[in-house]
Tab-separated table of C-alpha atoms in Angstrom:
chain	number	residue	atom	x	y	z
A	1	UNK	CA	0.000	0.000	0.000
A	2	UNK	CA	1.373	3.397	-1.009
A	3	UNK	CA	0.599	6.788	0.530
A	4	UNK	CA	-0.045	8.019	-3.007
A	5	UNK	CA	-2.923	5.541	-3.362
A	6	UNK	CA	-4.478	6.790	-0.140
A	7	UNK	CA	-4.084	10.402	-1.272
A	8	UNK	CA	-5.914	9.649	-4.520
A	9	UNK	CA	-8.671	7.783	-2.647
A	10	UNK	CA	-9.206	10.644	-0.213
A	11	UNK	CA	-9.186	13.188	-3.039
A	12	UNK	CA	-11.852	11.216	-4.906
A	13	UNK	CA	-13.999	10.984	-1.764
A	14	UNK	CA	-13.692	14.754	-1.341
A	15	UNK	CA	-14.198	15.834	-4.959
A	16	UNK	CA	-16.813	13.166	-5.867
A	17	UNK	CA	-15.514	13.315	-9.422
A	18	UNK	CA	-12.633	11.439	-11.085
A	19	UNK	CA	-11.380	14.314	-13.247
A	20	UNK	CA	-11.482	16.881	-10.421
A	21	UNK	CA	-9.727	14.464	-8.067
A	22	UNK	CA	-7.011	13.828	-10.639
A	23	UNK	CA	-6.554	17.553	-11.177
A	24	UNK	CA	-6.293	18.137	-7.416
A	25	UNK	CA	-3.591	15.463	-7.230
A	26	UNK	CA	-1.778	16.735	-10.354
A	27	UNK	CA	-2.019	13.395	-12.162
A	28	UNK	CA	-3.930	12.072	-15.138
A	29	UNK	CA	-7.344	10.562	-14.611
A	30	UNK	CA	-6.241	7.083	-15.800
A	31	UNK	CA	-3.315	7.153	-13.349
A	32	UNK	CA	-5.614	8.023	-10.461
A	33	UNK	CA	-8.173	5.376	-11.427
A	34	UNK	CA	-5.533	2.667	-11.759
A	35	UNK	CA	-3.963	3.548	-8.387
A	36	UNK	CA	-7.353	3.243	-6.680
A	37	UNK	CA	-8.001	-0.095	-8.437
A	38	UNK	CA	-4.657	-1.385	-7.118
A	39	UNK	CA	-5.666	-0.235	-3.618
A	40	UNK	CA	-8.948	-2.142	-3.943
A	41	UNK	CA	-7.121	-5.304	-5.041
A	42	UNK	CA	-4.698	-5.018	-2.123
A	43	UNK	CA	-7.465	-4.431	0.427
A	44	UNK	CA	-9.682	-7.041	-1.257
A	45	UNK	CA	-12.786	-4.837	-1.020
A	46	UNK	CA	-14.467	-2.497	-3.538
A	47	UNK	CA	-14.061	1.158	-2.574
A	48	UNK	CA	-15.761	3.001	-5.433
A	49	UNK	CA	-19.080	2.541	-7.232
A	50	UNK	CA	-18.254	2.889	-10.894
A	51	UNK	CA	-20.478	3.572	-13.877
A	52	UNK	CA	-20.105	5.992	-16.716
A	53	UNK	CA	-19.159	8.487	-13.999
A	54	UNK	CA	-18.380	8.492	-10.282
A	55	UNK	CA	-21.446	7.140	-8.434
A	56	UNK	CA	-20.143	7.330	-4.873
A	57	UNK	CA	-18.146	5.204	-2.477
A	58	UNK	CA	-19.198	1.705	-1.550
A	59	UNK	CA	-20.192	1.036	2.086
A	60	UNK	CA	-16.686	-0.372	2.544
A	61	UNK	CA	-15.217	2.757	0.971
A	62	UNK	CA	-17.219	5.048	3.273
A	63	UNK	CA	-15.803	3.238	6.309
A	64	UNK	CA	-12.226	3.020	5.084
A	65	UNK	CA	-11.889	6.584	3.826
A	66	UNK	CA	-11.834	7.767	7.448
A	67	UNK	CA	-8.824	5.536	8.101
A	68	UNK	CA	-7.150	6.793	4.939
A	69	UNK	CA	-7.592	10.402	6.105
A	70	UNK	CA	-6.175	9.517	9.511
A	71	UNK	CA	-3.151	7.686	8.072
A	72	UNK	CA	-2.344	10.683	5.868
A	73	UNK	CA	-2.860	13.117	8.751
A	74	UNK	CA	-0.569	11.047	10.971
A	75	UNK	CA	2.042	10.943	8.206
A	76	UNK	CA	1.924	14.743	7.893
A	77	UNK	CA	2.136	15.054	11.672
A	78	UNK	CA	5.197	12.795	11.709
A	79	UNK	CA	6.960	14.904	9.082
A	80	UNK	CA	6.193	18.105	11.011
A	81	UNK	CA	7.413	16.536	14.259
A	82	UNK	CA	10.727	15.624	12.661
A	83	UNK	CA	11.098	19.079	11.103
A	84	UNK	CA	10.294	20.727	14.447
A	85	UNK	CA	13.069	18.736	16.095
A	86	UNK	CA	15.526	19.843	13.424
A	87	UNK	CA	14.635	23.458	12.618
A	88	UNK	CA	11.703	24.540	14.783
A	89	UNK	CA	7.971	24.553	14.163
A	90	UNK	CA	6.927	24.912	10.508
A	91	UNK	CA	3.949	23.914	8.383
A	92	UNK	CA	0.361	25.056	8.155
A	93	UNK	CA	-2.440	25.496	10.687
A	94	UNK	CA	-5.999	25.322	9.315
A	95	UNK	CA	-8.435	26.987	11.703
A	96	UNK	CA	-12.219	27.219	11.336
A	97	UNK	CA	-14.070	29.986	13.228
A	98	UNK	CA	-17.764	30.687	13.809
A	99	UNK	CA	-18.922	34.248	12.942
A	100	UNK	CA	-19.269	35.397	16.559
A	101	UNK	CA	-15.587	34.640	17.171
A	102	UNK	CA	-14.131	36.542	14.217
A	103	UNK	CA	-13.489	39.591	16.419
A	104	UNK	CA	-11.717	37.526	19.088
A	105	UNK	CA	-9.721	34.929	17.169
A	106	UNK	CA	-6.766	37.339	16.855
A	107	UNK	CA	-6.232	36.952	20.608
A	108	UNK	CA	-5.322	33.336	19.796
A	109	UNK	CA	-3.700	33.553	16.365
A	110	UNK	CA	-1.567	36.641	17.042
A	111	UNK	CA	0.415	35.149	19.962
A	112	UNK	CA	0.588	31.825	18.109
A	113	UNK	CA	2.145	33.484	15.042
A	114	UNK	CA	4.509	35.483	17.251
A	115	UNK	CA	5.697	32.289	18.943
A	116	UNK	CA	5.894	30.285	15.703
A	117	UNK	CA	6.705	32.681	12.831
A	118	UNK	CA	7.427	29.883	10.332
A	119	UNK	CA	3.917	28.392	10.597
A	120	UNK	CA	1.418	29.587	7.992
A	121	UNK	CA	-2.093	30.063	9.419
A	122	UNK	CA	-5.253	29.746	7.337
A	123	UNK	CA	-8.391	31.077	9.087
A	124	UNK	CA	-11.806	30.261	7.626
A	125	UNK	CA	-14.731	32.274	9.002
A	126	UNK	CA	-18.495	32.276	8.613
A	127	UNK	CA	-18.656	28.546	9.396
A	128	UNK	CA	-21.203	26.729	11.542
A	129	UNK	CA	-20.069	24.821	14.628
A	130	UNK	CA	-21.361	21.486	13.299
A	131	UNK	CA	-19.538	21.973	10.003
A	132	UNK	CA	-16.273	22.770	11.770
A	133	UNK	CA	-16.567	19.661	13.937
A	134	UNK	CA	-17.217	17.466	10.902
A	135	UNK	CA	-14.231	18.878	9.015
A	136	UNK	CA	-11.975	18.327	12.043
A	137	UNK	CA	-13.127	14.708	12.155
A	138	UNK	CA	-12.234	14.385	8.449
A	139	UNK	CA	-8.801	15.980	9.117
A	140	UNK	CA	-9.678	18.843	6.746
A	141	UNK	CA	-9.280	21.385	9.557
A	142	UNK	CA	-6.748	21.223	12.387
A	143	UNK	CA	-8.802	23.160	14.923
A	144	UNK	CA	-11.945	25.206	15.368
A	145	UNK	CA	-13.220	28.043	17.540
A	146	UNK	CA	-16.898	27.412	18.154
A	147	UNK	CA	-19.832	26.956	20.503
A	148	UNK	CA	-19.772	23.399	21.893
A	149	UNK	CA	-23.478	23.286	22.735
A	150	UNK	CA	-25.932	21.473	20.447
A	151	UNK	CA	-23.137	19.795	18.561
A	152	UNK	CA	-21.396	16.499	19.127
A	153	UNK	CA	-17.834	17.075	20.316
A	154	UNK	CA	-17.383	13.559	21.740
A	155	UNK	CA	-13.934	12.123	21.083
A	156	UNK	CA	-12.591	15.595	20.333
A	157	UNK	CA	-10.360	17.637	22.608
A	158	UNK	CA	-12.162	20.737	23.926
A	159	UNK	CA	-10.135	23.622	25.391
A	160	UNK	CA	-12.226	26.419	26.998
A	161	UNK	CA	-11.457	29.941	25.754
A	162	UNK	CA	-13.986	32.378	27.252
A	163	UNK	CA	-17.616	32.995	28.172
A	164	UNK	CA	-19.652	35.145	25.814
A	165	UNK	CA	-22.223	37.505	27.424
A	166	UNK	CA	-25.105	39.294	25.735
A	167	UNK	CA	-25.248	43.069	26.335
A	168	UNK	CA	-27.446	45.896	25.104
A	169	UNK	CA	-25.912	48.723	23.086
A	170	UNK	CA	-28.273	51.668	22.873
A	171	UNK	CA	-28.301	55.289	21.800
A	172	UNK	CA	-28.036	57.444	24.931
A	173	UNK	CA	-31.073	59.517	23.943
A	174	UNK	CA	-33.243	56.395	24.169
A	175	UNK	CA	-32.274	55.883	27.835
A	176	UNK	CA	-31.655	59.353	29.317
A	177	UNK	CA	-31.423	58.033	32.878
A	178	UNK	CA	-27.970	56.655	33.719
A	179	UNK	CA	-28.099	52.921	34.391
A	180	UNK	CA	-25.779	49.935	34.213
A	181	UNK	CA	-28.297	47.138	33.740
A	182	UNK	CA	-31.608	46.544	32.014
A	183	UNK	CA	-34.107	43.707	32.007
A	184	UNK	CA	-34.977	41.866	28.855
A	185	UNK	CA	-38.565	43.047	29.133
A	186	UNK	CA	-37.438	46.694	29.186
A	187	UNK	CA	-34.986	46.086	26.349
A	188	UNK	CA	-37.808	44.768	24.161
A	189	UNK	CA	-39.605	48.096	24.495
A	190	UNK	CA	-36.755	49.818	22.621
A	191	UNK	CA	-36.507	50.115	18.817
A	192	UNK	CA	-34.347	47.060	18.179
A	193	UNK	CA	-32.177	45.991	15.278
A	194	UNK	CA	-30.946	42.409	15.537
A	195	UNK	CA	-29.229	39.690	13.567
A	196	UNK	CA	-31.418	37.743	11.163
A	197	UNK	CA	-33.571	35.037	12.697
A	198	UNK	CA	-31.895	31.637	12.533
A	199	UNK	CA	-28.351	32.967	12.887
A	200	UNK	CA	-26.610	31.600	15.984
A	201	UNK	CA	-26.180	35.056	17.528
A	202	UNK	CA	-29.910	35.667	17.143
A	203	UNK	CA	-30.847	32.194	18.336
A	204	UNK	CA	-29.179	32.873	21.701
A	205	UNK	CA	-31.496	35.843	22.172
A	206	UNK	CA	-34.633	34.000	21.037
A	207	UNK	CA	-33.877	31.038	23.324
A	208	UNK	CA	-33.314	33.312	26.321
A	209	UNK	CA	-36.597	35.114	25.726
A	210	UNK	CA	-38.476	31.849	25.301
A	211	UNK	CA	-37.511	30.835	28.858
A	212	UNK	CA	-39.282	33.985	30.061
A	213	UNK	CA	-42.324	33.555	27.848
A	214	UNK	CA	-41.198	36.526	25.743
A	215	UNK	CA	-40.520	37.030	22.051
A	216	UNK	CA	-38.910	39.767	19.994
A	217	UNK	CA	-40.011	41.249	16.695
A	218	UNK	CA	-37.343	43.765	15.654
A	219	UNK	CA	-38.157	46.357	13.035
A	220	UNK	CA	-34.799	45.763	11.360
A	221	UNK	CA	-32.910	42.516	10.851
A	222	UNK	CA	-29.538	42.019	9.159
A	223	UNK	CA	-26.789	39.437	8.740
A	224	UNK	CA	-24.157	42.149	9.191
A	225	UNK	CA	-22.581	43.105	12.504
A	226	UNK	CA	-21.359	46.372	10.984
A	227	UNK	CA	-24.938	47.265	10.032
A	228	UNK	CA	-26.107	46.774	13.626
A	229	UNK	CA	-23.403	49.066	14.995
A	230	UNK	CA	-24.060	51.671	12.299
A	231	UNK	CA	-27.737	51.853	13.223
A	232	UNK	CA	-27.025	52.127	16.928
A	233	UNK	CA	-24.610	54.934	16.050
A	234	UNK	CA	-27.501	57.018	14.692
A	235	UNK	CA	-28.805	57.302	18.261
A	236	UNK	CA	-32.252	55.946	17.369
A	237	UNK	CA	-31.680	52.200	17.718
A	238	UNK	CA	-30.663	49.566	20.227
A	239	UNK	CA	-29.195	46.118	19.645
A	240	UNK	CA	-28.249	43.028	21.642
A	241	UNK	CA	-24.766	41.696	20.895
A	242	UNK	CA	-21.998	39.598	22.490
A	243	UNK	CA	-19.829	41.736	24.769
A	244	UNK	CA	-16.762	40.433	22.928
A	245	UNK	CA	-17.716	42.528	19.903
A	246	UNK	CA	-17.409	45.720	21.940
A	247	UNK	CA	-13.700	45.178	22.563
A	248	UNK	CA	-12.933	44.828	18.860
A	249	UNK	CA	-15.445	47.270	17.356
A	250	UNK	CA	-15.786	49.818	20.150
A	251	UNK	CA	-18.965	51.447	21.432
A	252	UNK	CA	-20.829	53.411	18.737
A	253	UNK	CA	-20.556	57.185	19.220
A	254	UNK	CA	-23.076	58.454	21.734
A	255	UNK	CA	-24.165	54.953	22.751
A	256	UNK	CA	-24.099	53.133	26.069
A	257	UNK	CA	-23.518	49.478	26.979
A	258	UNK	CA	-25.864	47.863	29.514
A	259	UNK	CA	-25.783	44.447	31.098
A	260	UNK	CA	-28.913	42.371	30.484
A	261	UNK	CA	-30.454	40.508	33.402
A	262	UNK	CA	-33.538	38.406	34.116
A	263	UNK	CA	-31.875	36.266	32.808
A	264	UNK	CA	-28.165	36.888	32.286
A	265	UNK	CA	-27.322	34.974	29.102
A	266	UNK	CA	-23.894	33.430	28.546
A	267	UNK	CA	-22.429	30.954	26.061
A	268	UNK	CA	-19.024	29.231	26.113
A	269	UNK	CA	-16.570	29.633	23.251
A	270	UNK	CA	-14.035	26.817	22.965
A	271	UNK	CA	-11.119	25.572	20.905
A	272	UNK	CA	-11.775	22.114	19.465
A	273	UNK	CA	-9.087	19.823	18.069
A	274	UNK	CA	-8.764	16.179	17.139
A	275	UNK	CA	-8.059	14.054	20.196
A	276	UNK	CA	-5.941	11.471	18.348
A	277	UNK	CA	-2.591	10.939	20.061
A	278	UNK	CA	0.053	12.175	19.742
A	279	UNK	CA	-1.515	14.550	17.233
A	280	UNK	CA	0.066	17.280	15.154
A	281	UNK	CA	2.873	19.265	16.762
A	282	UNK	CA	1.314	22.415	15.272
A	283	UNK	CA	-2.051	21.668	16.877
A	284	UNK	CA	-0.401	20.928	20.209
A	285	UNK	CA	1.359	24.280	20.025
A	286	UNK	CA	-1.964	26.048	19.374
A	287	UNK	CA	-3.548	24.383	22.406
A	288	UNK	CA	-0.617	25.463	24.555
A	289	UNK	CA	-0.990	29.064	23.380
A	290	UNK	CA	-4.725	28.941	24.164
A	291	UNK	CA	-3.965	27.756	27.689
A	292	UNK	CA	-1.169	30.253	28.282
A	293	UNK	CA	-2.842	33.340	26.810
A	294	UNK	CA	-5.798	33.468	29.210
A	295	UNK	CA	-8.334	34.854	26.752
A	296	UNK	CA	-11.078	34.359	29.328
A	297	UNK	CA	-9.420	36.949	31.568
A	298	UNK	CA	-9.447	39.497	28.737
A	299	UNK	CA	-13.228	39.201	28.539
A	300	UNK	CA	-13.832	38.985	32.264
A	301	UNK	CA	-15.215	42.512	32.284
A	302	UNK	CA	-17.352	44.276	29.722
A	303	UNK	CA	-16.779	47.894	28.629
A	304	UNK	CA	-17.789	50.579	31.056
A	305	UNK	CA	-16.828	48.484	34.068
A	306	UNK	CA	-19.811	46.142	33.792
A	307	UNK	CA	-18.831	43.053	35.731
A	308	UNK	CA	-19.635	40.079	33.486
A	309	UNK	CA	-18.137	37.320	35.581
C-alpha cells in the first residue's frame, strides 16, 4: 500500500468526481483510477461505485476513507514533528471559526504566530459549529473556535477559551437616565435591530426570551454586525450583541452598553481539536498558546466596568 494511493482515494472521496480528483492530485485521470483499483485489489474490497461516472463510495469505501484520512494526517504530523526537532515549528495550521468569534480569534492567532513565525495560518470564518466539527473529524481542519453546545464534540479535545455575554448597546437619547443594567422586558420596548432570525447570535437571544415567555419582533434585521453598529450609532436604535464585539469594534458614538439581566445569558466559546494521540505538533502548540494566553481573563469585564463574571 502506497501513501499516493491513499491520497488519490481521499481526493476522490472529497471531490466526488474522477477528473477533479485527478486535477487536485496533479495526475492524469487514468493514473488516479488505476492507483485506486490497485488499492482495492490489495485491500480485497471495492471502494468506489463505478459507472459511466463516479457514483459514490461503496459502504466499505465510506468506512475506510476515514482511516485513509487519519493515516495521511498522521504521516503529515510525523513529518512536522521531525522538522520541528531539526529546525523549529513549521507547516500550516488550518483553523475554522464561527462568525461570533471573528473579532476575538486574533487573541489566539496573534500570539501563536509570534511564537511560531514559520507556521502559515489559514483562518476560515463564517462557518457553523457542526460543520467545523465534521471537518476536524475528516482531518480537513486542524482546529476550530466554536460553541460546543448542540453539537457532538465527543472524542474531540475541547479547550475552553472564554464565556460570551449578551449586552445591550443603545443610543443614549433612548435611555436618558444613567443605568448599568436593564431587564430583557425593558430592552424589548426599545426600537431594536438584531441579527437575522436563525443565525446563531440571534438564536441565543430568542432562546433566552423563550424561557421567560417573551418574544422579539425587531423592526430591522440584518446578517451584518457592521450594520447593527451603524444603526445604533444614529442614536435611534438599540441592539443586543456579544460583549466580545465591543472590545474589537468599540462602542458606537453616543451609545451606552448595559448588562442584560432576568436572565443573564452566557455561552461558552471553545477551541476544538482532534483528540488522536500524539496529534500534530502544530495543533499541540496552538492548544498550549490557548492555555497560556488566558483569553477568558481578557473578557472577564465588559466595557464601562460592567462586571460580566
